[in-house]
PDB file of C-alpha atoms and ligand atoms in Angstrom:
ATOM      1  CA  MET A   1      22.018 -17.584 -10.864  1.00  0.00           C
ATOM      2  CA  ARG A   2      19.374 -17.544 -13.545  1.00  0.00           C
ATOM      3  CA  ILE A   3      16.747 -14.917 -12.782  1.00  0.00           C
ATOM      4  CA  PHE A   4      13.369 -14.658 -14.462  1.00  0.00           C
ATOM      5  CA  PHE A   5      11.869 -11.157 -14.635  1.00  0.00           C
ATOM      6  CA  ALA A   6       8.104 -10.931 -15.126  1.00  0.00           C
ATOM      7  CA  ALA A   7       6.326  -7.597 -14.894  1.00  0.00           C
ATOM      8  CA  GLN A   8       3.368  -5.725 -16.277  1.00  0.00           C
ATOM      9  CA  LEU A   9       5.062  -2.367 -16.631  1.00  0.00           C
ATOM     10  CA  ASP A  10       5.382  -0.019 -19.551  1.00  0.00           C
ATOM     11  CA  ALA A  11       8.486  -0.617 -21.669  1.00  0.00           C
ATOM     12  CA  ASP A  12      10.514   2.319 -20.268  1.00  0.00           C
ATOM     13  CA  GLU A  13       9.757   1.343 -16.681  1.00  0.00           C
ATOM     14  CA  ALA A  14      10.623  -2.304 -17.300  1.00  0.00           C
ATOM     15  CA  GLN A  15      13.898  -1.263 -18.890  1.00  0.00           C
ATOM     16  CA  ALA A  16      14.748   1.053 -15.971  1.00  0.00           C
ATOM     17  CA  TRP A  17      14.091  -1.816 -13.560  1.00  0.00           C
ATOM     18  CA  ARG A  18      16.286  -4.190 -15.519  1.00  0.00           C
ATOM     19  CA  VAL A  19      19.161  -1.705 -15.503  1.00  0.00           C
ATOM     20  CA  ALA A  20      18.760  -0.996 -11.767  1.00  0.00           C
ATOM     21  CA  LEU A  21      18.576  -4.693 -10.907  1.00  0.00           C
ATOM     22  CA  GLN A  22      21.507  -5.690 -13.085  1.00  0.00           C
ATOM     23  CA  THR A  23      23.580  -2.853 -11.628  1.00  0.00           C
ATOM     24  CA  ALA A  24      22.755  -3.791  -8.044  1.00  0.00           C
ATOM     25  CA  ALA A  25      23.156  -7.541  -8.626  1.00  0.00           C
ATOM     26  CA  PRO A  26      25.666  -8.057 -11.445  1.00  0.00           C
ATOM     27  CA  GLY A  27      26.841 -11.420 -12.652  1.00  0.00           C
ATOM     28  CA  HIS A  28      23.447 -13.098 -12.953  1.00  0.00           C
ATOM     29  CA  ASP A  29      21.781 -14.383 -16.056  1.00  0.00           C
ATOM     30  CA  TRP A  30      18.478 -12.471 -16.492  1.00  0.00           C
ATOM     31  CA  VAL A  31      15.639 -13.866 -18.588  1.00  0.00           C
ATOM     32  CA  VAL A  32      12.719 -11.562 -19.322  1.00  0.00           C
ATOM     33  CA  HIS A  33       9.215 -13.016 -19.536  1.00  0.00           C
ATOM     34  CA  ALA A  34       7.956 -12.989 -23.101  1.00  0.00           C
ATOM     35  CA  PRO A  35       4.968 -15.065 -24.175  1.00  0.00           C
ATOM     36  CA  ALA A  36       5.277 -16.931 -27.468  1.00  0.00           C
ATOM     37  CA  GLU A  37       3.405 -15.726 -30.576  1.00  0.00           C
ATOM     38  CA  ASP A  38       0.415 -17.863 -29.641  1.00  0.00           C
ATOM     39  CA  GLY A  39       0.350 -16.226 -26.169  1.00  0.00           C
ATOM     40  CA  ALA A  40       1.557 -19.379 -24.408  1.00  0.00           C
ATOM     41  CA  ASP A  41       4.202 -19.108 -21.697  1.00  0.00           C
ATOM     42  CA  PRO A  42       7.372 -20.953 -22.688  1.00  0.00           C
ATOM     43  CA  LEU A  43       9.047 -23.347 -20.280  1.00  0.00           C
ATOM     44  CA  VAL A  44      11.922 -21.599 -18.481  1.00  0.00           C
ATOM     45  CA  ARG A  45      14.519 -22.731 -15.945  1.00  0.00           C
ATOM     46  CA  ALA A  46      15.388 -20.131 -13.304  1.00  0.00           C
ATOM     47  CA  GLU A  47      16.228 -20.136  -9.616  1.00  0.00           C
ATOM     48  CA  VAL A  48      14.643 -16.791  -8.847  1.00  0.00           C
ATOM     49  CA  ALA A  49      11.651 -14.891 -10.236  1.00  0.00           C
ATOM     50  CA  VAL A  50      11.660 -11.125  -9.709  1.00  0.00           C
ATOM     51  CA  VAL A  51       8.134  -9.916 -10.284  1.00  0.00           C
ATOM     52  CA  ALA A  52       5.956  -6.812 -10.473  1.00  0.00           C
ATOM     53  CA  ASN A  53       2.350  -7.755 -11.236  1.00  0.00           C
ATOM     54  CA  PRO A  54       3.509 -10.740 -13.280  1.00  0.00           C
ATOM     55  CA  PRO A  55       1.058 -11.678 -16.040  1.00  0.00           C
ATOM     56  CA  PRO A  56      -1.187 -14.449 -14.632  1.00  0.00           C
ATOM     57  CA  GLY A  57       0.251 -17.846 -15.528  1.00  0.00           C
ATOM     58  CA  SER A  58       3.752 -16.509 -16.230  1.00  0.00           C
ATOM     59  CA  LEU A  59       5.307 -18.245 -13.207  1.00  0.00           C
ATOM     60  CA  ALA A  60       3.581 -21.578 -13.701  1.00  0.00           C
ATOM     61  CA  ARG A  61       6.085 -22.766 -16.288  1.00  0.00           C
ATOM     62  CA  VAL A  62       9.275 -21.711 -14.515  1.00  0.00           C
ATOM     63  CA  GLN A  63      11.203 -24.755 -13.335  1.00  0.00           C
ATOM     64  CA  GLY A  64      13.744 -24.940 -10.520  1.00  0.00           C
ATOM     65  CA  LEU A  65      12.445 -21.852  -8.685  1.00  0.00           C
ATOM     66  CA  ARG A  66      13.831 -21.266  -5.187  1.00  0.00           C
ATOM     67  CA  LEU A  67      12.547 -17.737  -4.578  1.00  0.00           C
ATOM     68  CA  ILE A  68       9.874 -15.366  -5.862  1.00  0.00           C
ATOM     69  CA  GLN A  69      10.868 -11.795  -5.052  1.00  0.00           C
ATOM     70  CA  SER A  70       8.135  -9.161  -5.354  1.00  0.00           C
ATOM     71  CA  LEU A  71       9.068  -5.615  -6.294  1.00  0.00           C
ATOM     72  CA  TRP A  72       5.826  -4.421  -4.697  1.00  0.00           C
ATOM     73  CA  ALA A  73       5.161  -4.253  -0.970  1.00  0.00           C
ATOM     74  CA  GLY A  74       1.633  -5.606  -1.287  1.00  0.00           C
ATOM     75  CA  VAL A  75       1.626  -9.266  -2.322  1.00  0.00           C
ATOM     76  CA  ASP A  76      -2.162  -9.750  -2.265  1.00  0.00           C
ATOM     77  CA  ARG A  77      -2.348 -10.484  -5.998  1.00  0.00           C
ATOM     78  CA  LEU A  78       0.520 -12.977  -5.872  1.00  0.00           C
ATOM     79  CA  VAL A  79      -0.927 -14.826  -2.886  1.00  0.00           C
ATOM     80  CA  ALA A  80      -4.360 -14.988  -4.536  1.00  0.00           C
ATOM     81  CA  ASP A  81      -3.050 -16.126  -7.957  1.00  0.00           C
ATOM     82  CA  PRO A  82      -3.351 -19.937  -8.160  1.00  0.00           C
ATOM     83  CA  THR A  83      -0.795 -20.055 -10.991  1.00  0.00           C
ATOM     84  CA  VAL A  84       1.970 -18.728  -8.692  1.00  0.00           C
ATOM     85  CA  PRO A  85       3.682 -21.829  -7.271  1.00  0.00           C
ATOM     86  CA  ALA A  86       2.637 -22.022  -3.635  1.00  0.00           C
ATOM     87  CA  ASN A  87       5.604 -24.119  -2.494  1.00  0.00           C
ATOM     88  CA  VAL A  88       8.257 -21.557  -3.488  1.00  0.00           C
ATOM     89  CA  PRO A  89       9.248 -18.985  -0.815  1.00  0.00           C
ATOM     90  CA  LEU A  90       7.826 -15.552  -1.618  1.00  0.00           C
ATOM     91  CA  ALA A  91       9.431 -12.317  -0.414  1.00  0.00           C
ATOM     92  CA  ARG A  92       7.653  -8.961  -0.367  1.00  0.00           C
ATOM     93  CA  MET A  93       9.414  -5.665  -0.918  1.00  0.00           C
ATOM     94  CA  VAL A  94      10.366  -3.708   2.169  1.00  0.00           C
ATOM     95  CA  ASP A  95      12.035  -0.661   0.685  1.00  0.00           C
ATOM     96  CA  PRO A  96      13.190   2.081   3.061  1.00  0.00           C
ATOM     97  CA  CYS A  97      12.623   4.806   0.447  1.00  0.00           C
ATOM     98  CA  MET A  98       9.093   3.555  -0.155  1.00  0.00           C
ATOM     99  CA  THR A  99       8.420   3.625   3.580  1.00  0.00           C
ATOM    100  CA  ALA A 100       9.759   7.201   3.681  1.00  0.00           C
ATOM    101  CA  ALA A 101       7.379   8.118   0.835  1.00  0.00           C
ATOM    102  CA  MET A 102       4.460   6.598   2.743  1.00  0.00           C
ATOM    103  CA  VAL A 103       5.403   8.663   5.789  1.00  0.00           C
ATOM    104  CA  GLN A 104       5.450  11.837   3.650  1.00  0.00           C
ATOM    105  CA  SER A 105       2.054  11.085   2.087  1.00  0.00           C
ATOM    106  CA  SER A 106       0.535  10.260   5.470  1.00  0.00           C
ATOM    107  CA  LEU A 107       1.853  13.441   7.079  1.00  0.00           C
ATOM    108  CA  TRP A 108       0.457  15.410   4.149  1.00  0.00           C
ATOM    109  CA  ALA A 109      -3.008  13.799   4.310  1.00  0.00           C
ATOM    110  CA  VAL A 110      -3.349  14.050   8.098  1.00  0.00           C
ATOM    111  CA  THR A 111      -2.013  17.622   8.175  1.00  0.00           C
ATOM    112  CA  ALA A 112      -4.339  18.678   5.339  1.00  0.00           C
ATOM    113  CA  LEU A 113      -7.331  17.164   7.147  1.00  0.00           C
ATOM    114  CA  HIS A 114      -6.351  18.611  10.522  1.00  0.00           C
ATOM    115  CA  ARG A 115      -5.656  22.108   9.168  1.00  0.00           C
ATOM    116  CA  GLY A 116      -8.613  22.153   6.763  1.00  0.00           C
ATOM    117  CA  PHE A 117      -6.541  22.464   3.598  1.00  0.00           C
ATOM    118  CA  PHE A 118      -8.950  20.344   1.523  1.00  0.00           C
ATOM    119  CA  ALA A 119     -11.796  22.618   2.660  1.00  0.00           C
ATOM    120  CA  TYR A 120      -9.721  25.686   1.724  1.00  0.00           C
ATOM    121  CA  ALA A 121      -9.195  24.213  -1.749  1.00  0.00           C
ATOM    122  CA  ARG A 122     -12.997  24.012  -2.082  1.00  0.00           C
ATOM    123  CA  GLN A 123     -13.284  27.590  -0.801  1.00  0.00           C
ATOM    124  CA  GLN A 124     -10.866  28.785  -3.468  1.00  0.00           C
ATOM    125  CA  GLN A 125     -13.150  27.441  -6.183  1.00  0.00           C
ATOM    126  CA  GLN A 126     -15.833  29.809  -4.846  1.00  0.00           C
ATOM    127  CA  ALA A 127     -13.470  32.748  -4.167  1.00  0.00           C
ATOM    128  CA  GLN A 128     -14.463  32.372  -0.534  1.00  0.00           C
ATOM    129  CA  TRP A 129     -12.285  33.862   2.223  1.00  0.00           C
ATOM    130  CA  TRP A 130     -12.967  32.231   5.577  1.00  0.00           C
ATOM    131  CA  GLN A 131     -10.529  31.314   8.322  1.00  0.00           C
ATOM    132  CA  ALA A 132     -11.268  28.243  10.407  1.00  0.00           C
ATOM    133  CA  PRO A 133     -10.002  28.195  13.994  1.00  0.00           C
ATOM    134  CA  GLN A 134      -6.501  26.709  14.177  1.00  0.00           C
ATOM    135  CA  ARG A 135      -6.236  23.572  16.294  1.00  0.00           C
ATOM    136  CA  ARG A 136      -3.239  21.913  17.881  1.00  0.00           C
ATOM    137  CA  ALA A 137      -2.034  18.518  16.630  1.00  0.00           C
ATOM    138  CA  GLU A 138      -2.481  17.014  20.077  1.00  0.00           C
ATOM    139  CA  GLU A 139      -6.218  17.750  19.784  1.00  0.00           C
ATOM    140  CA  VAL A 140      -6.477  15.502  16.729  1.00  0.00           C
ATOM    141  CA  SER A 141      -6.720  11.753  17.280  1.00  0.00           C
ATOM    142  CA  VAL A 142      -5.485   9.576  14.437  1.00  0.00           C
ATOM    143  CA  LEU A 143      -6.105   5.840  14.169  1.00  0.00           C
ATOM    144  CA  VAL A 144      -3.576   4.002  11.995  1.00  0.00           C
ATOM    145  CA  LEU A 145      -4.796   0.601  10.796  1.00  0.00           C
ATOM    146  CA  GLY A 146      -1.890  -1.806  10.432  1.00  0.00           C
ATOM    147  CA  LEU A 147       1.364  -1.863  12.342  1.00  0.00           C
ATOM    148  CA  GLY A 148       3.762  -3.454   9.868  1.00  0.00           C
ATOM    149  CA  THR A 149       6.826  -1.651   8.553  1.00  0.00           C
ATOM    150  CA  MET A 150       4.788   1.190   7.096  1.00  0.00           C
ATOM    151  CA  GLY A 151       2.195   1.421   9.858  1.00  0.00           C
ATOM    152  CA  ALA A 152       4.920   1.628  12.498  1.00  0.00           C
ATOM    153  CA  ALA A 153       6.897   4.293  10.614  1.00  0.00           C
ATOM    154  CA  VAL A 154       3.777   6.365   9.907  1.00  0.00           C
ATOM    155  CA  SER A 155       2.500   6.083  13.506  1.00  0.00           C
ATOM    156  CA  ALA A 156       5.877   7.182  14.871  1.00  0.00           C
ATOM    157  CA  ALA A 157       6.087  10.139  12.460  1.00  0.00           C
ATOM    158  CA  LEU A 158       2.560  11.319  13.288  1.00  0.00           C
ATOM    159  CA  ALA A 159       3.252  10.980  17.015  1.00  0.00           C
ATOM    160  CA  ALA A 160       6.450  13.012  16.547  1.00  0.00           C
ATOM    161  CA  GLN A 161       4.296  15.795  15.045  1.00  0.00           C
ATOM    162  CA  GLY A 162       2.235  15.790  18.231  1.00  0.00           C
ATOM    163  CA  TYR A 163      -0.870  13.949  16.977  1.00  0.00           C
ATOM    164  CA  ALA A 164      -2.686  11.676  19.407  1.00  0.00           C
ATOM    165  CA  VAL A 165      -1.920   8.406  17.624  1.00  0.00           C
ATOM    166  CA  THR A 166      -3.491   5.020  18.182  1.00  0.00           C
ATOM    167  CA  ALA A 167      -2.548   2.082  15.976  1.00  0.00           C
ATOM    168  CA  TRP A 168      -4.644  -1.008  15.434  1.00  0.00           C
ATOM    169  CA  ARG A 169      -3.373  -4.406  14.416  1.00  0.00           C
ATOM    170  CA  ARG A 170      -5.725  -7.287  13.832  1.00  0.00           C
ATOM    171  CA  ILE A 171      -4.084 -10.032  15.793  1.00  0.00           C
ATOM    172  CA  ASP A 172      -1.876  -9.296  18.764  1.00  0.00           C
ATOM    173  CA  ALA A 173      -1.132  -6.433  21.091  1.00  0.00           C
ATOM    174  CA  ALA A 174       2.673  -6.332  20.797  1.00  0.00           C
ATOM    175  CA  PRO A 175       3.857  -2.815  21.632  1.00  0.00           C
ATOM    176  CA  GLY A 176       4.148  -0.173  18.910  1.00  0.00           C
ATOM    177  CA  PRO A 177       6.462   2.826  18.551  1.00  0.00           C
ATOM    178  CA  SER A 178       6.897   5.019  21.607  1.00  0.00           C
ATOM    179  CA  GLY A 179       4.043   7.436  22.150  1.00  0.00           C
ATOM    180  CA  VAL A 180       1.614   5.278  20.152  1.00  0.00           C
ATOM    181  CA  THR A 181      -1.248   3.437  21.863  1.00  0.00           C
ATOM    182  CA  VAL A 182      -1.810  -0.021  20.373  1.00  0.00           C
ATOM    183  CA  LEU A 183      -5.215  -1.690  20.067  1.00  0.00           C
ATOM    184  CA  HIS A 184      -6.058  -5.072  18.630  1.00  0.00           C
ATOM    185  CA  GLY A 185      -8.964  -7.349  17.779  1.00  0.00           C
ATOM    186  CA  ALA A 186     -12.576  -6.460  17.056  1.00  0.00           C
ATOM    187  CA  GLN A 187     -13.117  -4.652  20.341  1.00  0.00           C
ATOM    188  CA  GLY A 188      -9.946  -2.642  19.912  1.00  0.00           C
ATOM    189  CA  LEU A 189     -11.115  -1.584  16.457  1.00  0.00           C
ATOM    190  CA  GLU A 190     -14.480  -0.516  17.779  1.00  0.00           C
ATOM    191  CA  ALA A 191     -12.892   1.603  20.512  1.00  0.00           C
ATOM    192  CA  GLY A 192     -10.367   3.082  18.073  1.00  0.00           C
ATOM    193  CA  LEU A 193     -13.010   4.009  15.495  1.00  0.00           C
ATOM    194  CA  ALA A 194     -15.226   5.640  18.087  1.00  0.00           C
ATOM    195  CA  ALA A 195     -12.397   7.951  19.178  1.00  0.00           C
ATOM    196  CA  ALA A 196     -10.583   8.807  15.943  1.00  0.00           C
ATOM    197  CA  GLU A 197     -10.957  11.944  13.898  1.00  0.00           C
ATOM    198  CA  VAL A 198      -8.788  10.537  11.110  1.00  0.00           C
ATOM    199  CA  VAL A 199      -8.586   6.838  10.232  1.00  0.00           C
ATOM    200  CA  LEU A 200      -5.591   5.954   8.039  1.00  0.00           C
ATOM    201  CA  ASN A 201      -5.538   2.504   6.478  1.00  0.00           C
ATOM    202  CA  LEU A 202      -2.189   0.765   5.913  1.00  0.00           C
ATOM    203  CA  LEU A 203      -3.318  -2.842   6.343  1.00  0.00           C
ATOM    204  CA  PRO A 204      -2.260  -5.627   4.002  1.00  0.00           C
ATOM    205  CA  LEU A 205      -5.125  -6.982   1.889  1.00  0.00           C
ATOM    206  CA  THR A 206      -5.947 -10.501   3.058  1.00  0.00           C
ATOM    207  CA  THR A 207      -9.061 -12.643   3.346  1.00  0.00           C
ATOM    208  CA  HIS A 208      -9.475 -11.137   6.838  1.00  0.00           C
ATOM    209  CA  THR A 209      -9.213  -7.503   5.794  1.00  0.00           C
ATOM    210  CA  ARG A 210     -11.004  -7.517   2.419  1.00  0.00           C
ATOM    211  CA  GLY A 211     -14.137  -5.379   2.675  1.00  0.00           C
ATOM    212  CA  LEU A 212     -13.275  -4.342   6.266  1.00  0.00           C
ATOM    213  CA  ILE A 213     -14.228  -0.717   5.576  1.00  0.00           C
ATOM    214  CA  ASP A 214     -17.950  -1.235   5.033  1.00  0.00           C
ATOM    215  CA  ALA A 215     -21.136   0.406   6.304  1.00  0.00           C
ATOM    216  CA  GLY A 216     -20.678  -1.154   9.768  1.00  0.00           C
ATOM    217  CA  PHE A 217     -17.116   0.138  10.048  1.00  0.00           C
ATOM    218  CA  LEU A 218     -18.026   3.596   8.751  1.00  0.00           C
ATOM    219  CA  GLY A 219     -21.022   3.697  11.085  1.00  0.00           C
ATOM    220  CA  ARG A 220     -18.707   3.159  14.067  1.00  0.00           C
ATOM    221  CA  MET A 221     -16.581   6.147  13.114  1.00  0.00           C
ATOM    222  CA  LYS A 222     -17.126   9.473  14.830  1.00  0.00           C
ATOM    223  CA  ALA A 223     -19.507  11.785  12.925  1.00  0.00           C
ATOM    224  CA  GLY A 224     -17.426  14.225  10.870  1.00  0.00           C
ATOM    225  CA  ALA A 225     -14.301  12.041  10.867  1.00  0.00           C
ATOM    226  CA  ALA A 226     -12.177  11.410   7.766  1.00  0.00           C
ATOM    227  CA  LEU A 227     -10.742   8.328   6.087  1.00  0.00           C
ATOM    228  CA  VAL A 228      -7.386   7.988   4.354  1.00  0.00           C
ATOM    229  CA  ASN A 229      -6.927   4.799   2.339  1.00  0.00           C
ATOM    230  CA  PHE A 230      -3.311   4.123   1.416  1.00  0.00           C
ATOM    231  CA  GLY A 231      -3.774   0.323   1.665  1.00  0.00           C
ATOM    232  CA  ARG A 232      -5.682  -1.429  -1.098  1.00  0.00           C
ATOM    233  CA  GLY A 233      -8.958  -0.718  -2.874  1.00  0.00           C
ATOM    234  CA  GLY A 234     -10.228  -4.134  -1.766  1.00  0.00           C
ATOM    235  CA  HIS A 235     -10.316  -2.978   1.855  1.00  0.00           C
ATOM    236  CA  VAL A 236     -13.237  -0.668   1.059  1.00  0.00           C
ATOM    237  CA  VAL A 237     -16.831  -1.368   0.066  1.00  0.00           C
ATOM    238  CA  GLU A 238     -17.003   1.619  -2.266  1.00  0.00           C
ATOM    239  CA  ALA A 239     -20.825   1.897  -2.334  1.00  0.00           C
ATOM    240  CA  ASP A 240     -20.854   2.091   1.483  1.00  0.00           C
ATOM    241  CA  LEU A 241     -18.125   4.715   1.467  1.00  0.00           C
ATOM    242  CA  LEU A 242     -20.027   6.821  -1.070  1.00  0.00           C
ATOM    243  CA  ALA A 243     -23.190   6.572   1.028  1.00  0.00           C
ATOM    244  CA  ALA A 244     -21.309   7.801   4.148  1.00  0.00           C
ATOM    245  CA  LEU A 245     -19.777  10.679   2.172  1.00  0.00           C
ATOM    246  CA  ASP A 246     -23.114  11.632   0.604  1.00  0.00           C
ATOM    247  CA  ALA A 247     -24.782  11.584   4.017  1.00  0.00           C
ATOM    248  CA  GLY A 248     -21.963  13.791   5.340  1.00  0.00           C
ATOM    249  CA  THR A 249     -21.306  11.484   8.311  1.00  0.00           C
ATOM    250  CA  LEU A 250     -17.838  11.048   6.845  1.00  0.00           C
ATOM    251  CA  ALA A 251     -16.378  14.499   6.234  1.00  0.00           C
ATOM    252  CA  HIS A 252     -13.669  13.581   3.718  1.00  0.00           C
ATOM    253  CA  ALA A 253     -11.872  10.647   2.138  1.00  0.00           C
ATOM    254  CA  VAL A 254      -8.338  10.712   0.744  1.00  0.00           C
ATOM    255  CA  LEU A 255      -8.140   7.704  -1.559  1.00  0.00           C
ATOM    256  CA  ASP A 256      -5.050   6.401  -3.308  1.00  0.00           C
ATOM    257  CA  VAL A 257      -6.267   2.898  -4.130  1.00  0.00           C
ATOM    258  CA  PHE A 258      -9.472   1.627  -5.694  1.00  0.00           C
ATOM    259  CA  ALA A 259     -11.384  -1.522  -6.527  1.00  0.00           C
ATOM    260  CA  THR A 260     -10.654  -0.827 -10.204  1.00  0.00           C
ATOM    261  CA  GLU A 261      -7.425   0.904 -11.220  1.00  0.00           C
ATOM    262  CA  PRO A 262      -7.068   3.144 -13.091  1.00  0.00           C
ATOM    263  CA  LEU A 263     -10.211   4.646 -11.517  1.00  0.00           C
ATOM    264  CA  PRO A 264     -12.740   4.721 -14.398  1.00  0.00           C
ATOM    265  CA  PRO A 265     -13.513   8.270 -15.685  1.00  0.00           C
ATOM    266  CA  SER A 266     -17.213   7.866 -14.852  1.00  0.00           C
ATOM    267  CA  HIS A 267     -16.548   6.881 -11.227  1.00  0.00           C
ATOM    268  CA  PRO A 268     -18.459   9.068  -8.707  1.00  0.00           C
ATOM    269  CA  PHE A 269     -15.280   9.537  -6.612  1.00  0.00           C
ATOM    270  CA  TRP A 270     -13.719  11.805  -9.259  1.00  0.00           C
ATOM    271  CA  PRO A 271     -16.110  14.774  -8.969  1.00  0.00           C
ATOM    272  CA  HIS A 272     -17.071  14.191  -5.331  1.00  0.00           C
ATOM    273  CA  PRO A 273     -16.453  17.340  -3.249  1.00  0.00           C
ATOM    274  CA  ARG A 274     -15.526  15.259  -0.194  1.00  0.00           C
ATOM    275  CA  VAL A 275     -13.057  12.997  -1.987  1.00  0.00           C
ATOM    276  CA  THR A 276      -9.404  13.568  -2.841  1.00  0.00           C
ATOM    277  CA  VAL A 277      -8.240  11.085  -5.475  1.00  0.00           C
ATOM    278  CA  LEU A 278      -4.609  10.072  -5.951  1.00  0.00           C
ATOM    279  CA  PRO A 279      -3.545   7.689  -8.755  1.00  0.00           C
ATOM    280  CA  HIS A 280      -1.941   5.006  -6.510  1.00  0.00           C
ATOM    281  CA  VAL A 281       1.118   7.114  -5.744  1.00  0.00           C
ATOM    282  CA  ALA A 282       1.121   7.391  -1.936  1.00  0.00           C
ATOM    283  CA  ALA A 283       4.306   5.314  -1.982  1.00  0.00           C
ATOM    284  CA  LEU A 284       5.986   3.813  -5.006  1.00  0.00           C
ATOM    285  CA  THR A 285       8.846   1.374  -4.861  1.00  0.00           C
ATOM    286  CA  ASP A 286      12.100   3.284  -5.325  1.00  0.00           C
ATOM    287  CA  LEU A 287      14.065   1.664  -8.117  1.00  0.00           C
ATOM    288  CA  ARG A 288      17.536   2.115  -6.634  1.00  0.00           C
ATOM    289  CA  SER A 289      16.871   1.157  -3.030  1.00  0.00           C
ATOM    290  CA  ALA A 290      14.550  -1.698  -4.012  1.00  0.00           C
ATOM    291  CA  ALA A 291      17.218  -3.090  -6.341  1.00  0.00           C
ATOM    292  CA  GLN A 292      19.576  -3.159  -3.341  1.00  0.00           C
ATOM    293  CA  VAL A 293      16.974  -5.111  -1.367  1.00  0.00           C
ATOM    294  CA  VAL A 294      16.680  -7.622  -4.224  1.00  0.00           C
ATOM    295  CA  ALA A 295      20.483  -7.899  -4.425  1.00  0.00           C
ATOM    296  CA  GLU A 296      20.631  -8.618  -0.694  1.00  0.00           C
ATOM    297  CA  ASN A 297      18.078 -11.406  -1.004  1.00  0.00           C
ATOM    298  CA  LEU A 298      19.889 -12.935  -4.003  1.00  0.00           C
ATOM    299  CA  ALA A 299      23.128 -12.944  -1.992  1.00  0.00           C
ATOM    300  CA  ARG A 300      21.354 -14.549   0.942  1.00  0.00           C
ATOM    301  CA  LEU A 301      19.880 -17.234  -1.266  1.00  0.00           C
ATOM    302  CA  GLN A 302      23.293 -17.992  -2.760  1.00  0.00           C
ATOM    303  CA  ALA A 303      24.852 -18.151   0.704  1.00  0.00           C
ATOM    304  CA  GLY A 304      22.115 -20.495   1.941  1.00  0.00           C
ATOM    305  CA  GLN A 305      20.847 -17.898   4.425  1.00  0.00           C
ATOM    306  CA  PRO A 306      17.177 -17.154   5.095  1.00  0.00           C
ATOM    307  CA  VAL A 307      15.810 -14.480   2.775  1.00  0.00           C
ATOM    308  CA  LEU A 308      14.462 -11.200   4.141  1.00  0.00           C
ATOM    309  CA  HIS A 309      10.747 -10.362   4.321  1.00  0.00           C
ATOM    310  CA  GLN A 310       9.427 -13.798   3.484  1.00  0.00           C
ATOM    311  CA  VAL A 311       5.645 -13.873   3.229  1.00  0.00           C
ATOM    312  CA  ASP A 312       3.611 -16.169   5.435  1.00  0.00           C
ATOM    313  CA  ARG A 313       1.170 -17.346   2.788  1.00  0.00           C
ATOM    314  CA  ALA A 314      -1.403 -18.589   5.301  1.00  0.00           C
ATOM    315  CA  ARG A 315      -1.431 -15.142   6.895  1.00  0.00           C
ATOM    316  CA  GLY A 316      -1.337 -13.452   3.475  1.00  0.00           C
ATOM    317  CA  TYR A 317       1.513 -10.963   4.033  1.00  0.00           C
TER     318      TYR A 317
HETATM  319  C1  GLV B   1       2.186  -0.628  -3.937  1.00  0.00           C
HETATM  320  O1  GLV B   1       1.014  -0.455  -3.768  1.00  0.00           O
HETATM  321  C2  GLV B   1       2.925  -1.790  -3.495  1.00  0.00           C
HETATM  322  O2  GLV B   1       2.310  -2.726  -2.968  1.00  0.00           O
HETATM  323  O3  GLV B   1       4.151  -1.818  -3.652  1.00  0.00           O
END
């Protein structure tokens, strides 16, 4: 098949992806997106587009498309981009190594909050020696927002560590992993927020979840609780989050994603004593395993079988 590759990556990364993809799915004819000298997108014929933050407009002039395969798990930008053909099936990336990375980052953030390791890092800056009482995991209630592939894996891993885990999904109350209480809807969220000491966001960014973490949401959280945002920057109203941190009602925020990325150097999150900033690394797509996932979907398309992880565009993920 003819495969169009469109990505906003640095040259080394793009090259590494091309090698991984061509190794995992040999025998295809790959065309790399390259705008003409005048910046216009040339007309291309391809059956599949493999994309990672494709430049806006780059898919509009691809003819004969039967599948758009994202290399990223979050497809919020693709769904919102009116130049991405809406009638072509879109598949998100569900990469087992990326899910494993998200589990590691979540265990780290929750453990560090539970055991006070961020506070000890602040103490070190003041050469301060003070031991907080040590608490058991079962005494710490964690609310995981989102129960997709990542939310389910993270909830299960936290429960296996002994944390009291509740997971919230927006729509239905289908059961979650064993040992995890599942809540849903607005009332479920309210109850979950009131009880949780750590709220960990893994929701997809959709029209329903954009701006969810605002002053009202933060005001429903327990005083002294902490927020971990491993979802998208668009889930958070940053001014409201800053106000809650400044007031001390929110004890700490671990933030991996932001409204503007890279986070601008002048942003108040950088020096904030109650904020831990990560540069959108909680879970990256793993080149080798993700290339296998792409290869599987290409084979399915060729065999006329349904592709894996197709996005429901109305739902947004
Ligand atoms: C990363 O944030 C992704 O969506 O893959």
